[in-house]
Coordinates of C-alpha atoms in Angstrom, one line a residue:
X1 CA 12.8 36.2 -119.2
X2 CA 10.1 38.0 -117.5
X3 CA 6.8 37.8 -115.4
X4 CA 5.0 35.6 -117.7
X5 CA 7.7 33.4 -117.6
X6 CA 7.2 32.8 -114.0
X7 CA 3.2 32.4 -114.3
X8 CA 4.1 30.1 -117.1
X9 CA 6.3 27.6 -114.8
X10 CA 3.7 28.0 -112.0
X11 CA 0.9 26.8 -114.5
X12 CA 3.1 24.1 -115.7
X13 CA 4.3 22.4 -112.2
X14 CA 0.6 23.1 -110.7
X15 CA -1.1 20.6 -113.3
X16 CA -0.4 17.5 -111.1
X17 CA -2.1 19.6 -108.1
X18 CA 0.9 19.9 -106.3
X19 CA 4.1 21.3 -105.5
X20 CA 7.3 19.8 -104.9
X21 CA 10.7 20.4 -104.6
X22 CA 12.4 19.7 -107.5
X23 CA 9.0 21.7 -108.9
X24 CA 10.5 24.9 -106.5
X25 CA 13.8 24.6 -109.0
X26 CA 11.9 24.5 -112.3
X27 CA 10.1 28.0 -110.7
X28 CA 13.2 30.1 -109.7
X29 CA 15.0 28.9 -112.5
X30 CA 12.3 29.9 -115.3
X31 CA 12.5 33.8 -114.5
X32 CA 16.6 33.4 -115.4
X33 CA 17.8 36.5 -114.0
X34 CA 15.4 37.3 -111.1
X35 CA 14.4 41.5 -111.8
X36 CA 12.2 42.7 -109.0
X37 CA 9.2 42.4 -110.9
X38 CA 9.9 38.6 -111.5
X39 CA 10.8 38.4 -107.7
X40 CA 7.4 39.6 -106.9
X41 CA 5.5 37.5 -109.3
X42 CA 7.3 34.8 -107.9
X43 CA 6.1 35.4 -103.9
X44 CA 2.5 36.2 -105.8
X45 CA 2.3 32.9 -107.2
X46 CA 3.5 31.4 -104.5
X47 CA 0.3 32.4 -102.3
X48 CA -2.2 32.0 -104.5
X49 CA -0.6 28.3 -105.1
X50 CA 0.4 27.8 -101.4
X51 CA -2.2 24.9 -100.5
X52 CA -0.4 23.2 -102.9
X53 CA 2.9 23.4 -102.1
X54 CA 4.4 20.2 -99.6
X55 CA 6.1 21.6 -96.4
X56 CA 9.8 20.9 -97.7
X57 CA 9.0 22.9 -101.2
X58 CA 7.5 26.0 -98.7
X59 CA 10.6 25.9 -96.6
X60 CA 12.9 25.9 -100.1
X61 CA 11.2 28.6 -101.9
X62 CA 11.1 30.8 -98.6
X63 CA 14.6 30.3 -98.2
X64 CA 15.5 31.2 -101.8
X65 CA 13.3 34.0 -101.7
X66 CA 15.1 35.1 -98.6
X67 CA 18.4 35.2 -100.2
X68 CA 17.7 37.3 -103.5
X69 CA 17.9 40.7 -101.6
X70 CA 20.7 40.2 -100.1
X71 CA 22.5 38.9 -103.2
X72 CA 21.4 42.5 -104.5
X73 CA 22.4 44.3 -102.4
X74 CA 26.3 42.4 -102.4
X75 CA 26.2 42.8 -105.9
X76 CA 25.5 46.1 -105.4
X77 CA 28.0 46.9 -103.0
X78 CA 30.5 45.6 -105.8
X79 CA 29.6 47.7 -108.4
X80 CA 30.2 50.6 -106.5
X81 CA 33.5 49.7 -105.9
X82 CA 34.6 48.7 -109.0
X83 CA 33.0 52.0 -110.3
X84 CA 35.0 53.9 -108.2
X85 CA 38.1 52.0 -109.4
X86 CA 37.5 53.0 -112.6
X87 CA 39.4 56.1 -112.9
X88 CA 42.6 54.8 -111.4
X89 CA 42.6 51.8 -114.1
X90 CA 41.6 54.3 -116.8
X91 CA 44.6 56.3 -115.7
X92 CA 47.2 53.4 -115.5
X93 CA 46.1 52.7 -119.1
X94 CA 46.1 55.9 -120.9
X95 CA 49.7 56.4 -119.3
X96 CA 50.4 53.4 -121.2
X97 CA 49.1 54.4 -124.4
X98 CA 50.8 57.9 -124.7
X99 CA 52.5 57.8 -128.5
X100 CA 55.3 58.4 -128.9
X101 CA 56.8 57.3 -125.3
X102 CA 59.0 54.2 -124.5
X103 CA 56.1 52.5 -122.5
X104 CA 55.4 48.6 -121.7
X105 CA 53.0 46.9 -121.2
X106 CA 51.6 44.9 -118.2
X107 CA 53.9 42.0 -119.6
X108 CA 56.8 43.8 -120.2
X109 CA 56.9 44.3 -123.6
X110 CA 57.3 47.3 -125.7
X111 CA 53.7 48.2 -127.0
X112 CA 54.0 49.7 -130.5
X113 CA 52.5 53.2 -131.4
X114 CA 50.5 51.2 -133.9
X115 CA 48.7 49.4 -131.2
X116 CA 48.2 52.9 -128.8
X117 CA 47.0 54.8 -131.9
X118 CA 44.4 51.6 -132.9
X119 CA 43.2 51.6 -128.9
X120 CA 43.1 55.3 -128.6
X121 CA 41.1 55.8 -131.7
X122 CA 38.6 52.9 -130.3
X123 CA 38.0 54.5 -127.0
X124 CA 37.8 57.9 -128.7
X125 CA 35.0 56.3 -130.8
X126 CA 33.1 55.0 -127.8
X127 CA 34.6 51.6 -127.2
X128 CA 34.7 51.0 -123.9
X129 CA 37.5 49.6 -121.2
X130 CA 35.5 46.9 -118.8
X131 CA 36.1 45.0 -115.4
X132 CA 35.0 41.4 -115.9
X133 CA 34.7 42.0 -112.0
X134 CA 31.6 43.9 -112.5
X135 CA 28.4 42.1 -111.9
X136 CA 25.0 41.7 -112.9
X137 CA 22.7 43.5 -110.4
X138 CA 20.1 40.5 -110.1
X139 CA 21.2 36.8 -108.9
X140 CA 20.2 33.9 -111.4
X141 CA 19.3 30.9 -110.1
X142 CA 21.9 28.2 -111.6
X143 CA 21.4 24.6 -112.3
X144 CA 24.2 24.5 -114.1
X145 CA 26.5 22.7 -111.5
X146 CA 25.2 19.9 -109.6
X147 CA 23.0 21.6 -106.6
X148 CA 20.8 24.4 -107.4
X149 CA 21.6 27.5 -106.1
X150 CA 21.4 31.6 -106.4
X151 CA 24.0 33.5 -107.5
X152 CA 25.3 36.6 -109.1
X153 CA 27.0 36.3 -112.2
X154 CA 29.4 38.7 -114.1
X155 CA 28.5 41.2 -116.5
X156 CA 31.2 40.7 -118.7
X157 CA 31.9 36.8 -118.1
X158 CA 29.6 34.2 -115.9
X159 CA 32.8 33.9 -113.5
X160 CA 33.8 37.4 -112.5
X161 CA 37.2 35.9 -111.0
X162 CA 39.8 38.0 -110.1
X163 CA 43.2 35.8 -109.7
X164 CA 46.7 36.6 -109.0
X165 CA 49.2 37.8 -111.9
X166 CA 51.8 34.9 -110.4
X167 CA 53.1 31.7 -111.7
X168 CA 51.4 30.5 -115.0
X169 CA 49.1 33.8 -114.9
X170 CA 52.5 36.1 -114.5
X171 CA 51.5 38.7 -117.3
X172 CA 54.8 37.7 -118.6
X173 CA 53.8 34.1 -119.6
X174 CA 50.1 34.5 -120.5
X175 CA 51.1 37.4 -122.9
X176 CA 51.0 37.0 -126.8
X177 CA 53.6 39.3 -129.2
X178 CA 54.9 38.0 -132.4
X179 CA 58.0 38.0 -131.3
X180 CA 57.0 35.4 -128.1
X181 CA 55.5 33.3 -130.3
X182 CA 58.3 33.4 -133.0
X183 CA 60.9 33.0 -130.2
X184 CA 59.0 29.7 -128.9
X185 CA 58.7 28.3 -132.2
X186 CA 62.8 28.4 -132.9
X187 CA 63.5 27.5 -129.4
X188 CA 64.0 24.2 -128.5
X189 CA 62.8 23.6 -124.9
X190 CA 62.1 20.8 -121.7
X191 CA 59.1 20.6 -120.7
X192 CA 55.3 18.5 -119.4
X193 CA 53.4 17.5 -121.8
X194 CA 49.8 16.9 -120.3
X195 CA 48.4 12.8 -121.9
X196 CA 45.6 12.2 -120.0
X197 CA 44.3 12.1 -116.4
X198 CA 44.3 9.5 -113.8
X199 CA 42.4 9.5 -110.4
X200 CA 41.5 13.1 -111.4
X201 CA 45.3 13.7 -111.2
X202 CA 46.8 15.2 -114.9
X203 CA 49.3 12.4 -116.5
X204 CA 52.3 14.3 -118.1
X205 CA 55.6 12.7 -119.8
X206 CA 58.2 14.6 -120.2
X207 CA 59.0 16.0 -124.1
X208 CA 62.1 18.1 -125.2
X209 CA 60.7 19.8 -128.9
X210 CA 59.9 23.4 -129.9
X211 CA 57.2 25.5 -129.2
X212 CA 54.7 24.4 -131.5
X213 CA 52.7 27.9 -132.3
X214 CA 49.3 26.7 -131.9
X215 CA 46.6 27.6 -129.7
X216 CA 43.1 25.6 -129.7
X217 CA 40.6 24.5 -127.0
X218 CA 41.7 22.9 -124.0
X219 CA 39.7 22.0 -121.0
X220 CA 40.4 19.3 -118.2
X221 CA 39.0 19.4 -114.5
X222 CA 41.7 17.6 -113.1
X223 CA 44.1 18.6 -110.9
X224 CA 47.3 19.4 -111.9
X225 CA 51.0 19.6 -110.3
X226 CA 52.3 21.2 -113.4
X227 CA 51.0 24.5 -113.7
X228 CA 53.2 25.1 -116.3
X229 CA 52.5 22.0 -118.4
X230 CA 51.6 22.1 -121.9
X231 CA 49.1 20.6 -124.0
X232 CA 49.8 17.5 -127.1
X233 CA 52.8 19.2 -129.4
X234 CA 53.9 21.5 -127.3
X235 CA 50.7 24.2 -127.1
X236 CA 51.9 26.5 -124.8
X237 CA 48.3 28.0 -124.3
X238 CA 44.7 27.7 -124.4
X239 CA 42.2 29.4 -126.5
X240 CA 40.7 31.5 -124.4
X241 CA 42.0 35.0 -124.2
X242 CA 41.5 38.9 -123.5
X243 CA 43.2 42.1 -125.0
X244 CA 43.9 43.9 -121.8
X245 CA 43.4 47.8 -121.4
X246 CA 46.8 48.3 -122.3
X247 CA 46.0 46.8 -125.8
X248 CA 47.9 43.7 -125.1
X249 CA 46.8 40.1 -125.8
X250 CA 47.1 37.1 -123.3
X251 CA 45.9 33.8 -123.5
X252 CA 44.9 31.2 -120.3
X253 CA 47.7 28.7 -119.6
X254 CA 47.5 25.2 -121.2
X255 CA 47.1 23.4 -117.7
X256 CA 44.6 26.3 -117.0
X257 CA 45.7 26.3 -113.7
X258 CA 48.1 28.5 -111.1
X259 CA 49.6 28.3 -108.1
X260 CA 48.4 31.4 -107.0
X261 CA 44.6 29.9 -107.6
X262 CA 45.0 26.4 -106.4
X263 CA 42.0 24.2 -107.3
X264 CA 40.6 27.2 -109.3
X265 CA 40.2 26.2 -113.0
X266 CA 41.3 29.4 -114.9
X267 CA 39.0 31.1 -117.6
X268 CA 38.9 33.8 -119.7
X269 CA 38.1 36.3 -116.8
X270 CA 41.3 35.1 -115.0
X271 CA 43.1 36.8 -117.7
X272 CA 42.3 40.8 -115.9
X273 CA 43.7 40.1 -112.7
X274 CA 42.7 43.8 -111.6
X275 CA 42.8 45.7 -114.9
X276 CA 40.2 46.5 -117.1
X277 CA 39.3 44.4 -121.1
X278 CA 39.4 45.7 -124.4
X279 CA 38.0 42.4 -125.5
X280 CA 37.8 38.7 -124.5
X281 CA 36.7 35.4 -126.4
X282 CA 38.5 33.0 -127.9
X283 CA 42.2 33.0 -130.3
X284 CA 43.2 30.2 -132.4
X285 CA 46.8 29.7 -133.8
X286 CA 48.1 27.2 -136.3
X287 CA 52.0 27.4 -136.0
X288 CA 51.9 31.2 -135.1
X289 CA 49.4 32.6 -137.6
X290 CA 46.0 33.5 -136.0
X291 CA 43.2 31.4 -137.5
X292 CA 40.3 32.0 -135.5
X293 CA 39.4 35.2 -132.9
X294 CA 35.9 34.4 -131.5
X295 CA 33.6 37.4 -129.3
X296 CA 31.9 35.9 -126.2
X297 CA 28.9 35.9 -125.9
X298 CA 27.9 37.9 -123.5
X299 CA 30.1 40.2 -125.3
X300 CA 27.9 39.5 -128.3
X301 CA 24.9 40.4 -125.2
X302 CA 25.7 43.9 -124.7
X303 CA 26.7 44.7 -128.3
X304 CA 23.4 44.2 -129.0
X305 CA 22.3 46.4 -126.2
X306 CA 24.4 49.8 -127.7
X307 CA 27.9 48.9 -126.0
X308 CA 30.8 49.4 -128.4
X309 CA 34.4 47.0 -128.0
X310 CA 37.6 47.7 -129.5
X311 CA 38.5 45.6 -132.6
X312 CA 40.4 43.0 -131.7
X313 CA 41.4 42.3 -135.3
X314 CA 42.6 45.9 -135.8
X315 CA 44.5 45.6 -132.4
X316 CA 46.1 41.9 -133.7
X317 CA 47.3 43.4 -137.0
X318 CA 48.9 46.2 -135.4
X319 CA 51.0 44.3 -133.3
X320 CA 52.5 42.8 -136.2
X321 CA 50.9 39.0 -135.8
X322 CA 50.7 36.6 -139.3
X323 CA 46.9 36.2 -139.8
X324 CA 45.1 34.0 -141.5
X325 CA 43.5 35.9 -145.1
X326 CA 40.0 37.4 -144.7
X327 CA 40.4 37.0 -141.0
X328 CA 37.2 38.5 -139.2
X329 CA 35.9 38.5 -135.7
X330 CA 33.0 35.6 -134.9
X331 CA 29.8 36.3 -133.0
X332 CA 29.8 33.5 -130.6
X333 CA 26.9 34.6 -129.1

């Protein structure tokens, strides 16, 4: 946002000649990501209207402003660490993408030379391999999850999660390849299917069937006792997906839970597991055919600012997936 938005917020909340705690929420959230200029503007406007602020509002605003510099320092320290680690991660992926050699993906699958060529060409053309742990330099006043709080968001994903590659988040379990999808659709298996929620606990029923080859949106906030449970009809994955630096595709498990991260609702950022990413967003599949690929809103913003990303359609095609005719990337921004 801008300094002008901050000043407008103060004008709005002072129309009744008083500033209370709720007005402080309005003021802080008006800036969006709070830059140093906006931080200074909030302090200046607060001094100007100090006589209208009740004691609780003064205390809250002083406390929140005091958190900003600390959060900004934490973000900078985190990003220095990410930058230092980037060279090693890039070198790891580069070895895996060497054409003409038998290299395996993070999930254990042989990486086709066609995939290596597409990824290498994209990187040579300026596409980025990025780290979802990278944070925005400035904090934001988040009012979307209950009690408002100052927090630092991820640059490429709001959650900037670092998850563990175990259980349902093992690279081998989340990896999508044409062979794995086909094998799942051709194999009769017994597993739990998610049927609903009771007392904030996911409910299941045992089913014996073949995998559906379908991927659509799946989300719930219940607790899960079975992190390997599938969606209705045998859906193994939710639509959140990422292409890792080795060119491999990965999707969040249908339960969106992992024993390695108990209590955490898995997001697209969870798929990184300490690795760099080439693309993230959403993928849909119907009976093994890819029907939709969406580019994350955060990536759309970075792209608009000049950042380049690998073309996910070319990578999916290079792996040999079945694709709907005329499939294109949808901008989800």
